[in-house]
Structures are given as structure tokens and as C-alpha cells.
mmCIF file of C-alpha atoms in Angstrom:
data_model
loop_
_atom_site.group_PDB
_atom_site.id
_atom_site.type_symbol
_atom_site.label_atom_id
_atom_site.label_comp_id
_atom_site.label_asym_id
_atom_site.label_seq_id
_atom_site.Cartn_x
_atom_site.Cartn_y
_atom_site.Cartn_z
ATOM 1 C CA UNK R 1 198.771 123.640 112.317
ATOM 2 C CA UNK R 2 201.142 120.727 112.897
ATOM 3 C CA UNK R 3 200.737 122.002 116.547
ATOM 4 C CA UNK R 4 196.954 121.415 116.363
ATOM 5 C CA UNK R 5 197.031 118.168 115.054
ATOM 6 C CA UNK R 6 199.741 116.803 117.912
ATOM 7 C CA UNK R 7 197.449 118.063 120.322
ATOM 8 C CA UNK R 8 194.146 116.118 119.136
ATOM 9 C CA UNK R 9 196.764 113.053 118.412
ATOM 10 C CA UNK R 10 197.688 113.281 122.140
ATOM 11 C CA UNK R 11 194.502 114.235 123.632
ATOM 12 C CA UNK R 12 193.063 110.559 121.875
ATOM 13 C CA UNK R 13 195.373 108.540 123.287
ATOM 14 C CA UNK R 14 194.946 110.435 127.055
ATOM 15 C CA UNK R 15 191.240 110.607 127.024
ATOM 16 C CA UNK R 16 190.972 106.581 125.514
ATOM 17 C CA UNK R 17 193.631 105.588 127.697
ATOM 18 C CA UNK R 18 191.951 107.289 130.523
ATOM 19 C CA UNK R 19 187.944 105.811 129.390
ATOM 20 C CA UNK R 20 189.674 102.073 129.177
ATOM 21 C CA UNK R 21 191.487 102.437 132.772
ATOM 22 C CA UNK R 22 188.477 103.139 134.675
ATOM 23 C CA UNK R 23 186.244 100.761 132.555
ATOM 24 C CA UNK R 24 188.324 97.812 131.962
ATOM 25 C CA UNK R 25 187.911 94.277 133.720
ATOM 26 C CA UNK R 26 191.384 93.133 134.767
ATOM 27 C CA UNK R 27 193.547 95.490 136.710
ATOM 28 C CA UNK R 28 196.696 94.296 134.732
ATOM 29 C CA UNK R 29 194.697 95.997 131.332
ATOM 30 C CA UNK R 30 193.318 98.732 133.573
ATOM 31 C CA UNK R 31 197.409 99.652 134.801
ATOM 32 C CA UNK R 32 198.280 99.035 130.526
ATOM 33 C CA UNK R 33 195.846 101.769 129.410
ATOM 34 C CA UNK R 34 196.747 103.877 132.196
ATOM 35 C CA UNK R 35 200.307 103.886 130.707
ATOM 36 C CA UNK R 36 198.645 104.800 127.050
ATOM 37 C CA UNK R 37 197.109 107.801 129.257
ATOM 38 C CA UNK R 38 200.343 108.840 131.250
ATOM 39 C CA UNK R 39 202.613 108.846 127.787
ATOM 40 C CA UNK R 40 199.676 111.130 126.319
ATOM 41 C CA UNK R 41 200.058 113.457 128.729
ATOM 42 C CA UNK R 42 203.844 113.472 128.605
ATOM 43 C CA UNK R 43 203.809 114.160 124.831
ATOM 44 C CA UNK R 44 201.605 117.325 125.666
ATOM 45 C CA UNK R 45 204.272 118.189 127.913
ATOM 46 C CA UNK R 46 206.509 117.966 125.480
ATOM 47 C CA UNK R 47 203.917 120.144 123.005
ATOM 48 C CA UNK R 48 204.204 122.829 125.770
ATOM 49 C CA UNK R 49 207.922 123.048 125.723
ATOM 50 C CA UNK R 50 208.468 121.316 129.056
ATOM 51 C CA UNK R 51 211.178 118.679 128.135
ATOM 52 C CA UNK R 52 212.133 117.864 131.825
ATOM 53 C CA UNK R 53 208.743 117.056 132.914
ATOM 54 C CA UNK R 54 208.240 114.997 129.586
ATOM 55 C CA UNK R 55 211.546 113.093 130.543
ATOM 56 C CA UNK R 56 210.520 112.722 134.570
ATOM 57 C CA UNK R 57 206.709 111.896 133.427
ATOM 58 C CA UNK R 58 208.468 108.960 131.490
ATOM 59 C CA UNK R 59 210.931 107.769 133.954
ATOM 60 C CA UNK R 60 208.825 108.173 137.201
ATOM 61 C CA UNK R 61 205.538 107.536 135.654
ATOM 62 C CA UNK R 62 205.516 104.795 133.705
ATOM 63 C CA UNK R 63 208.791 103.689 134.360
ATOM 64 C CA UNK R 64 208.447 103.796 138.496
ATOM 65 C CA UNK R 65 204.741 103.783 139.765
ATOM 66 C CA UNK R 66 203.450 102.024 137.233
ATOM 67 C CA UNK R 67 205.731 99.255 137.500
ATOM 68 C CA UNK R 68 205.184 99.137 141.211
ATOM 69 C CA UNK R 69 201.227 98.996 140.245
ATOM 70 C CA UNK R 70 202.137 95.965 137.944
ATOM 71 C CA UNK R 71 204.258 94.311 140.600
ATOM 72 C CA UNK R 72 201.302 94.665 143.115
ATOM 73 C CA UNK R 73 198.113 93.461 141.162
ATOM 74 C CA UNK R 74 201.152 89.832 140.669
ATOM 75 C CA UNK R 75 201.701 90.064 143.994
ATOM 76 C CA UNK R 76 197.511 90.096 145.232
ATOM 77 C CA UNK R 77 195.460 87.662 143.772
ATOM 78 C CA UNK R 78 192.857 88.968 141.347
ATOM 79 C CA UNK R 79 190.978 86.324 139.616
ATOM 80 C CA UNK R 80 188.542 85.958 141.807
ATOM 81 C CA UNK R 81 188.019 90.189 142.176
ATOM 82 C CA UNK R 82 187.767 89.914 137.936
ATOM 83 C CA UNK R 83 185.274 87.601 137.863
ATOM 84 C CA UNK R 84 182.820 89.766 140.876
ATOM 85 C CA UNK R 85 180.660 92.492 140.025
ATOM 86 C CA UNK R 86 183.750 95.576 138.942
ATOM 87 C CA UNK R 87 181.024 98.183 139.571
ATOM 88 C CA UNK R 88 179.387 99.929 142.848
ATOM 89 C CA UNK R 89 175.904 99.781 143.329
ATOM 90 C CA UNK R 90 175.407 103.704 143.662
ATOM 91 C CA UNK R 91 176.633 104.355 140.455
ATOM 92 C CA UNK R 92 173.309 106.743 139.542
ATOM 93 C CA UNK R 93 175.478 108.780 142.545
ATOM 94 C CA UNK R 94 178.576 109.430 140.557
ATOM 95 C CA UNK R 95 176.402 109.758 137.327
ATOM 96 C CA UNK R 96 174.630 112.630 139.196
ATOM 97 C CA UNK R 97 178.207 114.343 140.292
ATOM 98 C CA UNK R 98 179.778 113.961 137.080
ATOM 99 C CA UNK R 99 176.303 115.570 135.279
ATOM 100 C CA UNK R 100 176.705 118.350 138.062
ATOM 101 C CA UNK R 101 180.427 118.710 137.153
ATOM 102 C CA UNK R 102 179.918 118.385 133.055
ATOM 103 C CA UNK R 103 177.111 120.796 133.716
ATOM 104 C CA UNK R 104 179.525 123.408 135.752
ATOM 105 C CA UNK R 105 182.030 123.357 133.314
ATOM 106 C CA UNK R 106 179.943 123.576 130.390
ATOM 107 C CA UNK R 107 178.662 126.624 131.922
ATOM 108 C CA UNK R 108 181.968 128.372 132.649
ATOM 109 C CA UNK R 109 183.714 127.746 129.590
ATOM 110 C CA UNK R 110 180.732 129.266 127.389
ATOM 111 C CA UNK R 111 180.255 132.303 129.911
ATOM 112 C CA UNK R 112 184.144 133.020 129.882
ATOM 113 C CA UNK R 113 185.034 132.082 126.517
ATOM 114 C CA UNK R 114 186.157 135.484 126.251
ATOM 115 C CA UNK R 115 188.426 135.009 129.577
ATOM 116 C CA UNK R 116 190.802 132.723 128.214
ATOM 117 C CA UNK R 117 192.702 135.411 126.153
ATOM 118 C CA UNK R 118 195.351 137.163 127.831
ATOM 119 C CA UNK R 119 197.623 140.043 127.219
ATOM 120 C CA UNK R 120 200.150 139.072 125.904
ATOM 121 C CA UNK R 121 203.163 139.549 128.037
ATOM 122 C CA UNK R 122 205.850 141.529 126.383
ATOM 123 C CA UNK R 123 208.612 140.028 124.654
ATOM 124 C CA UNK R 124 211.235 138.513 126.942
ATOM 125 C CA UNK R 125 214.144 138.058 124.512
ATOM 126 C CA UNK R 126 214.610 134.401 124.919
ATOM 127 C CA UNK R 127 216.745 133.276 127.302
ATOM 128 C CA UNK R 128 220.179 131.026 126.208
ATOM 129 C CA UNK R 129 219.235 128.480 128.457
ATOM 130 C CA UNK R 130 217.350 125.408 128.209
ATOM 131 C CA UNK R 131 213.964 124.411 130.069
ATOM 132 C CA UNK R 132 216.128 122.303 131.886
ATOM 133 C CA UNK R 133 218.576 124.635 133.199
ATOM 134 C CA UNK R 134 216.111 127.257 134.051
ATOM 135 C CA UNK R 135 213.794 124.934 136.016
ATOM 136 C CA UNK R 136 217.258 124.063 137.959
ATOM 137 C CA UNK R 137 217.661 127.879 138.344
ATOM 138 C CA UNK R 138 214.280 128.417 139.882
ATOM 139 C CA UNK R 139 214.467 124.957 142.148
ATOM 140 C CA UNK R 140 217.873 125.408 143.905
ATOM 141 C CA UNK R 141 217.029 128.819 144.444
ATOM 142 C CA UNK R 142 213.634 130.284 145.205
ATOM 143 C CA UNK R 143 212.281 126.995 145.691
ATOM 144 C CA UNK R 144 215.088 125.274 148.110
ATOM 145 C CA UNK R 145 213.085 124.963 151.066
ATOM 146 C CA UNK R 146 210.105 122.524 149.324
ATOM 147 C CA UNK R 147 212.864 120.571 147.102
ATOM 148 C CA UNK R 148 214.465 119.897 150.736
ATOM 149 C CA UNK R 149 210.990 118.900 152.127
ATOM 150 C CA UNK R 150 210.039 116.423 149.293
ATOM 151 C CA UNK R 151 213.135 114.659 149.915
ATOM 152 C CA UNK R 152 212.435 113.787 153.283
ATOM 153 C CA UNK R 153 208.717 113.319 152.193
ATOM 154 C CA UNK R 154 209.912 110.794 149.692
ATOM 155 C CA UNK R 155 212.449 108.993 153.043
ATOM 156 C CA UNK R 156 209.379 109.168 154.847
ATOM 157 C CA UNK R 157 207.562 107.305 152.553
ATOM 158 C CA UNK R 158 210.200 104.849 151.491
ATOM 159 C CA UNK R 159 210.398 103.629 155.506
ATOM 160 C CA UNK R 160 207.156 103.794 155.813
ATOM 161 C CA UNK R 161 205.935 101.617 152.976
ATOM 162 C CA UNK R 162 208.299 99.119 154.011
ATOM 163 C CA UNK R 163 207.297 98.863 157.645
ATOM 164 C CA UNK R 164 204.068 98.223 155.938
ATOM 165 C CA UNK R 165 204.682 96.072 153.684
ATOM 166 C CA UNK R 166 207.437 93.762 155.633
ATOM 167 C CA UNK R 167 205.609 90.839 157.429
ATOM 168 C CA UNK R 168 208.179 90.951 160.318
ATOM 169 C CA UNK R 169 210.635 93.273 160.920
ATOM 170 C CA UNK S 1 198.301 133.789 119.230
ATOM 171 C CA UNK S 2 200.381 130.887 118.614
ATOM 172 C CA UNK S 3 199.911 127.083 118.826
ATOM 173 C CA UNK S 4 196.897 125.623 120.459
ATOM 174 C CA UNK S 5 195.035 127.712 122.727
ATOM 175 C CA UNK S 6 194.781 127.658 126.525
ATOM 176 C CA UNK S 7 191.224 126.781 126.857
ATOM 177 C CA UNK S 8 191.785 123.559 124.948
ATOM 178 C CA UNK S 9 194.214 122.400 127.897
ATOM 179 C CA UNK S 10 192.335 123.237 130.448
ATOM 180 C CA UNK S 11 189.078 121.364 128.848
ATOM 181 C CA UNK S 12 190.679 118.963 128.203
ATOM 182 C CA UNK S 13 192.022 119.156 131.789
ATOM 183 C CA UNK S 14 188.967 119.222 132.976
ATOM 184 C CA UNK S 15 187.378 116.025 130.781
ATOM 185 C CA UNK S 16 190.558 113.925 132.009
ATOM 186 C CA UNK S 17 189.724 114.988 136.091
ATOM 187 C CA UNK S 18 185.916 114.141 135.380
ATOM 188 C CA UNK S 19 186.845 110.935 134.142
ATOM 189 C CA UNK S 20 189.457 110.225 137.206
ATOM 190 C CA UNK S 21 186.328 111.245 139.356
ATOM 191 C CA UNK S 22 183.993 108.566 137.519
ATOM 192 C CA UNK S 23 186.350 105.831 138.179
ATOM 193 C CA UNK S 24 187.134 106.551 142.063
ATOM 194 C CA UNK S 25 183.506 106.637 142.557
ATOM 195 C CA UNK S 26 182.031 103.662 140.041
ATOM 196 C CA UNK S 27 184.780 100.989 140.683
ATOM 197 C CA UNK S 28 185.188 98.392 143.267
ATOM 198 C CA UNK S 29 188.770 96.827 143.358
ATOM 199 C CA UNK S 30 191.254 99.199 145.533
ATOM 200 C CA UNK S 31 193.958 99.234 143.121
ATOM 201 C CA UNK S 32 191.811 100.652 139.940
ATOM 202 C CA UNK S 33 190.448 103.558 142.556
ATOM 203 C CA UNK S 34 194.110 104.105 143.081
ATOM 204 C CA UNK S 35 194.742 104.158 139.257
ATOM 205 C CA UNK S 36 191.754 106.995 139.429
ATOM 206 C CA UNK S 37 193.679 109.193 141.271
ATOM 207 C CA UNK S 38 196.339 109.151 139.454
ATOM 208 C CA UNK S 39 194.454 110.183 136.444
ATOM 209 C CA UNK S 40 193.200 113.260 138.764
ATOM 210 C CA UNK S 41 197.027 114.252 139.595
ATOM 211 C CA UNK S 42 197.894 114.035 136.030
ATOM 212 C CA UNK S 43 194.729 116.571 134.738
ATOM 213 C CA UNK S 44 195.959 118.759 137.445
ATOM 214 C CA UNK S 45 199.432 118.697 136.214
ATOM 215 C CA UNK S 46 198.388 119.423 132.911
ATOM 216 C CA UNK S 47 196.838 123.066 133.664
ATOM 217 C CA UNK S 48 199.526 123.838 135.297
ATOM 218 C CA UNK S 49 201.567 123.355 132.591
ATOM 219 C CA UNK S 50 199.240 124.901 130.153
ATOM 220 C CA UNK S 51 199.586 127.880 132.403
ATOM 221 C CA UNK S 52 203.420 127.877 132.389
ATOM 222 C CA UNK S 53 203.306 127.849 129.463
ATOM 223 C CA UNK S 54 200.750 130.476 128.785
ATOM 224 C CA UNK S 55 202.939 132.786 131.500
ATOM 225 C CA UNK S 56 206.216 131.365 129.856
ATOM 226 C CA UNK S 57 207.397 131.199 133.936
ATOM 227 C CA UNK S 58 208.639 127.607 134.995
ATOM 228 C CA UNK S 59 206.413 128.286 138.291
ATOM 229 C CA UNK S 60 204.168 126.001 136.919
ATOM 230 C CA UNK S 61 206.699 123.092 136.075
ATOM 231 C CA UNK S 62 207.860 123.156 139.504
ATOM 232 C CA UNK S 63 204.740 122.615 140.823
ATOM 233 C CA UNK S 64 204.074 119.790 138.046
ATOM 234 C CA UNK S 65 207.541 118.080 139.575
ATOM 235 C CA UNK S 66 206.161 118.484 143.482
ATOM 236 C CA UNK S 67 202.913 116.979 142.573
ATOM 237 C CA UNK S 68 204.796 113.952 140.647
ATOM 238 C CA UNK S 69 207.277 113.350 143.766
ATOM 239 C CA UNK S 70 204.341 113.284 146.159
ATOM 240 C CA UNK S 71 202.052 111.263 143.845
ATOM 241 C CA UNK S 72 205.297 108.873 143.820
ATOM 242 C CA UNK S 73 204.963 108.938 148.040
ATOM 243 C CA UNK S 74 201.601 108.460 147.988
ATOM 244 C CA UNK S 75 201.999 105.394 145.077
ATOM 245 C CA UNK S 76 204.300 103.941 147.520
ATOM 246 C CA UNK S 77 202.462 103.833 150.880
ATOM 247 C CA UNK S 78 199.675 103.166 149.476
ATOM 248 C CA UNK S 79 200.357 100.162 147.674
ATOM 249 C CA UNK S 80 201.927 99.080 150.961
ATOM 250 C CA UNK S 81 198.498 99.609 152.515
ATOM 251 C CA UNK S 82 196.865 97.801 150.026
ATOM 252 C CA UNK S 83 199.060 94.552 150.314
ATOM 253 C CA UNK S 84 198.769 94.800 154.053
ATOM 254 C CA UNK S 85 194.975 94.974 153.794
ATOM 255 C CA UNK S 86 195.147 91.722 150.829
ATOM 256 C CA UNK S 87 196.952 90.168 153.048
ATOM 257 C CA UNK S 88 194.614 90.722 156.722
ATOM 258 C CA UNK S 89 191.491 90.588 154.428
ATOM 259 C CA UNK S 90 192.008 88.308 151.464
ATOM 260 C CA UNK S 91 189.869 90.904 149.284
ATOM 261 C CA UNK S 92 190.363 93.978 147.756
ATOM 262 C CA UNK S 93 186.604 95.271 147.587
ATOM 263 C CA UNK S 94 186.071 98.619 148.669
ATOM 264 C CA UNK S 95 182.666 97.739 150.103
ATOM 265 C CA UNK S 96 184.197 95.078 152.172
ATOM 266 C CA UNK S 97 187.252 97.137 153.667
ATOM 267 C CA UNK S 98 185.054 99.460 155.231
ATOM 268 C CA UNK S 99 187.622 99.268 159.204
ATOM 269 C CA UNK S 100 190.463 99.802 160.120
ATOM 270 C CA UNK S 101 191.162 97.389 162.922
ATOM 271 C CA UNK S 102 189.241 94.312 163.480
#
């Protein structure tokens, strides 16, 4: 019950948040709203029992690329962009896709509405250990090899967006 | 069954991609198309975590924290790009940035 009403609670503030971004004026209130939408998410994480991603949705989310998104709409000059048309001239062409898409969905949902229940898996006794510690478990073990690979993704990407972004080097 | 059911995540999943989709497509400025994908990374992070859940297997999580670190890569360059372009350009409309290389 309480459940329930977290979940509509959450799903307002991710769905408005998400409507404002992509409608609002000004970047700066488009990257604000955006936030709302991110922290929604994060407290459905947090409905779903996944504290770690709640805690890294909050630290590297909002606290990391969104600041970085702040830090570039200061750094480029908008006013003039705010003040221009904000919306593409073939918008009847994403009105058609997003019909298409609504329509799709629509259309699965009602024709597997019976899909969505599963078994029901048979009672693990629940483990000792926190989400945390087993997500640690799984990483450094079966998945070693990607964790590895995302940290040179993520040097990769730290040179590379300052070669870009330096004037001179 | 306990809690809120599955297909209400992935709905509402589904609502938040559509709506990442509208925005890359309607809006002009660079940086609010970027903001749109975002919004797509984060409904895709969200069934997965549904599913986890669901499965109650941290599979799902993992995948969550890949897609975040890459999303953080791909924040990164990008924004790079997009100051190099300001800065070549002196715009950020889409319909204007349509080459690479003078």
C-alpha cells in the first residue's frame, strides 16, 4: 500500500521532471527539471531495494553530469539560442513516431497483460549480506573483465574530452 | 505478489523513453538533445532494475552501474564536443551544425 503510493509519488516527479526538460525555454531550467527527473528515478531505485544504485544515481547523476551540464550552458552563451525558435520544423515527424511508438506499446501491454506474471522463483532464504556487498560479490568476480574495461573507457574519455576541450595543448 | 507490480515499471519505462525520444527529435539547442538522452539511459536503467528486482539477481544492477559509467563517458566527450563546436560555430542549433569540417 505504502509501496503503491511511493511509486505514483516518484513516478510524478520523473514523468513532470521529464515533460518540463524537453519543453522548457532556458537550458539552465531544462538541466533543473532534469535533476527533479534523475532524483525520481533514484527514489524508485531505492523502492526496488537497490541502495547502491540510489547512492551512485545521486552522486554521479546529479552530483557529476549534471553539474558538468550546468557548468557548460555558463560557459556557451545562450541568450540569444532562448530567445530563437526552441522547436524543429518537422515536429508532425516525431509526433508521427511517438503515435507509432504509444500505439506499439499500447498494443503489447493489453495483448500480454497476462505475460507480466511470473513464477515465482522459490524461496532463496535471504542472504546476510547487503545489496551492497552482493553487487561487490558479483562485480569483482563474474564481472571483472567489463569493470576493468569501463575504467579505461572512463581514462579514455577523461583525455579525450580534454584534448577537446583545451584550446592549445 | 508483493509491492508494485512489474508492468507498472516497465510502462512507466516505456512513457519516460517516449518522452526522451520527443525531445531528441522536437528540440533545437544541442545541449537539451543531450539532456534527451539522458532521459533515454535512465528509462532503460529503470527496467533493468525492475527486472532485478523481479529475478531478485543483481545482474540487472550491474548493468544499471555500466550504463551510468558510460553515460558519464559519453556526458564528458560530448560536452567537450559541444564547446568545441560553440566555440568554431558561435551557435548551438542543430539545423545549423549540420558538418563536420569546414
Amino acid at each position: 500500500m505504502l509501496d503503491t503510493a511511493f511509486f505514483y509519488a516518484f513516478a510524478l516527479l520523473v514523468l513532470g521532471g521529464a515533460l518540463l526538460t524537453i519543453t522548457q525555454r532556458n537550458a539552465v531550467h531544462s538541466a533543473i527539471w532534469l535533476i527533479v527527473s534523475l532524483i525520481g528515478v533514484a527514489g524508485l531505485f531505492l523502492l526496488q531495494k537497490a541502495e547502491f544504485l540510489f547512492a551512485v544515481q545521486i552522486i554521479l547523476y546529479v552530483g557529476g553530469i549534471m553539474v558538468l551540464f550546468l557548468f557548460v550552458i555558463m560557459l556557451v552563451n545562450l541568450d540569444e539560442a532562448a530567445r530563437e525558435r526552441q522547436f524543429r520544423g518537422r515536429w508532425w515527424v516525431a509526433l508521427g513516431c511517438l503515435a507509432l511508438v504509444a500505439a506499439e506499446t499500447a498494443y503489447f501491454v493489453i495483448k500480454g497483460r497476462d505475460a507480466f506474471r511470473f513464477a515465482p522463483r522459490p524461496e532463496t532464504p535471504a542472504s546476510p549480506l547487503g545489496n551492497t556487498e552482493q553487487l561487490a560479490d558479483v562485480l569483482f568476480s563474474t564481472y571483472l573483465l567489463p569493470f576493468e574495461l569501463a575504467s579505461v573507457l572512463l581514462l579514455v574519455a577523461i583525455v579525450g574530452s580534454v584534448v577537446m576541450a583545451k584550446k592549445r595543448i | 505478489m508483493q509491492g508494485v507490480p512489474l508492468s507498472w515499471y516497465l510502462i512507466l519505462s516505456a512513457i519516460l523513453f517516449a518522452l526522451g525520444v520527443a525531445g531528441f527529435l522536437f528540440r533545437r539547442s544541442i545541449i537539451t538533445v543531450f539532456m534527451s538522452i539522458e532521459l533515454m539511459l535512465n528509462a532503460v536503467n529503470l527496467s533493468f532494475v525492475a527486472f532485478s528486482y523481479q529475478f531478485k539477481q543483481v545482474d540487472g544492477h550491474l548493468f544499471t552501474f555500466f550504463v551510468m559509467v558510460v553515460a558519464a563517458a559519453e556526458a564528458a566527450v560530448g560536452l567537450a564536443i559541444i564547446l568545441t563546436v560553440f566555440r568554431n560555430r558561435a551557435t548551438l542549433n542543430i539545423d545549423e551544425i549540420n558538418s563536420l569540417k569546414y
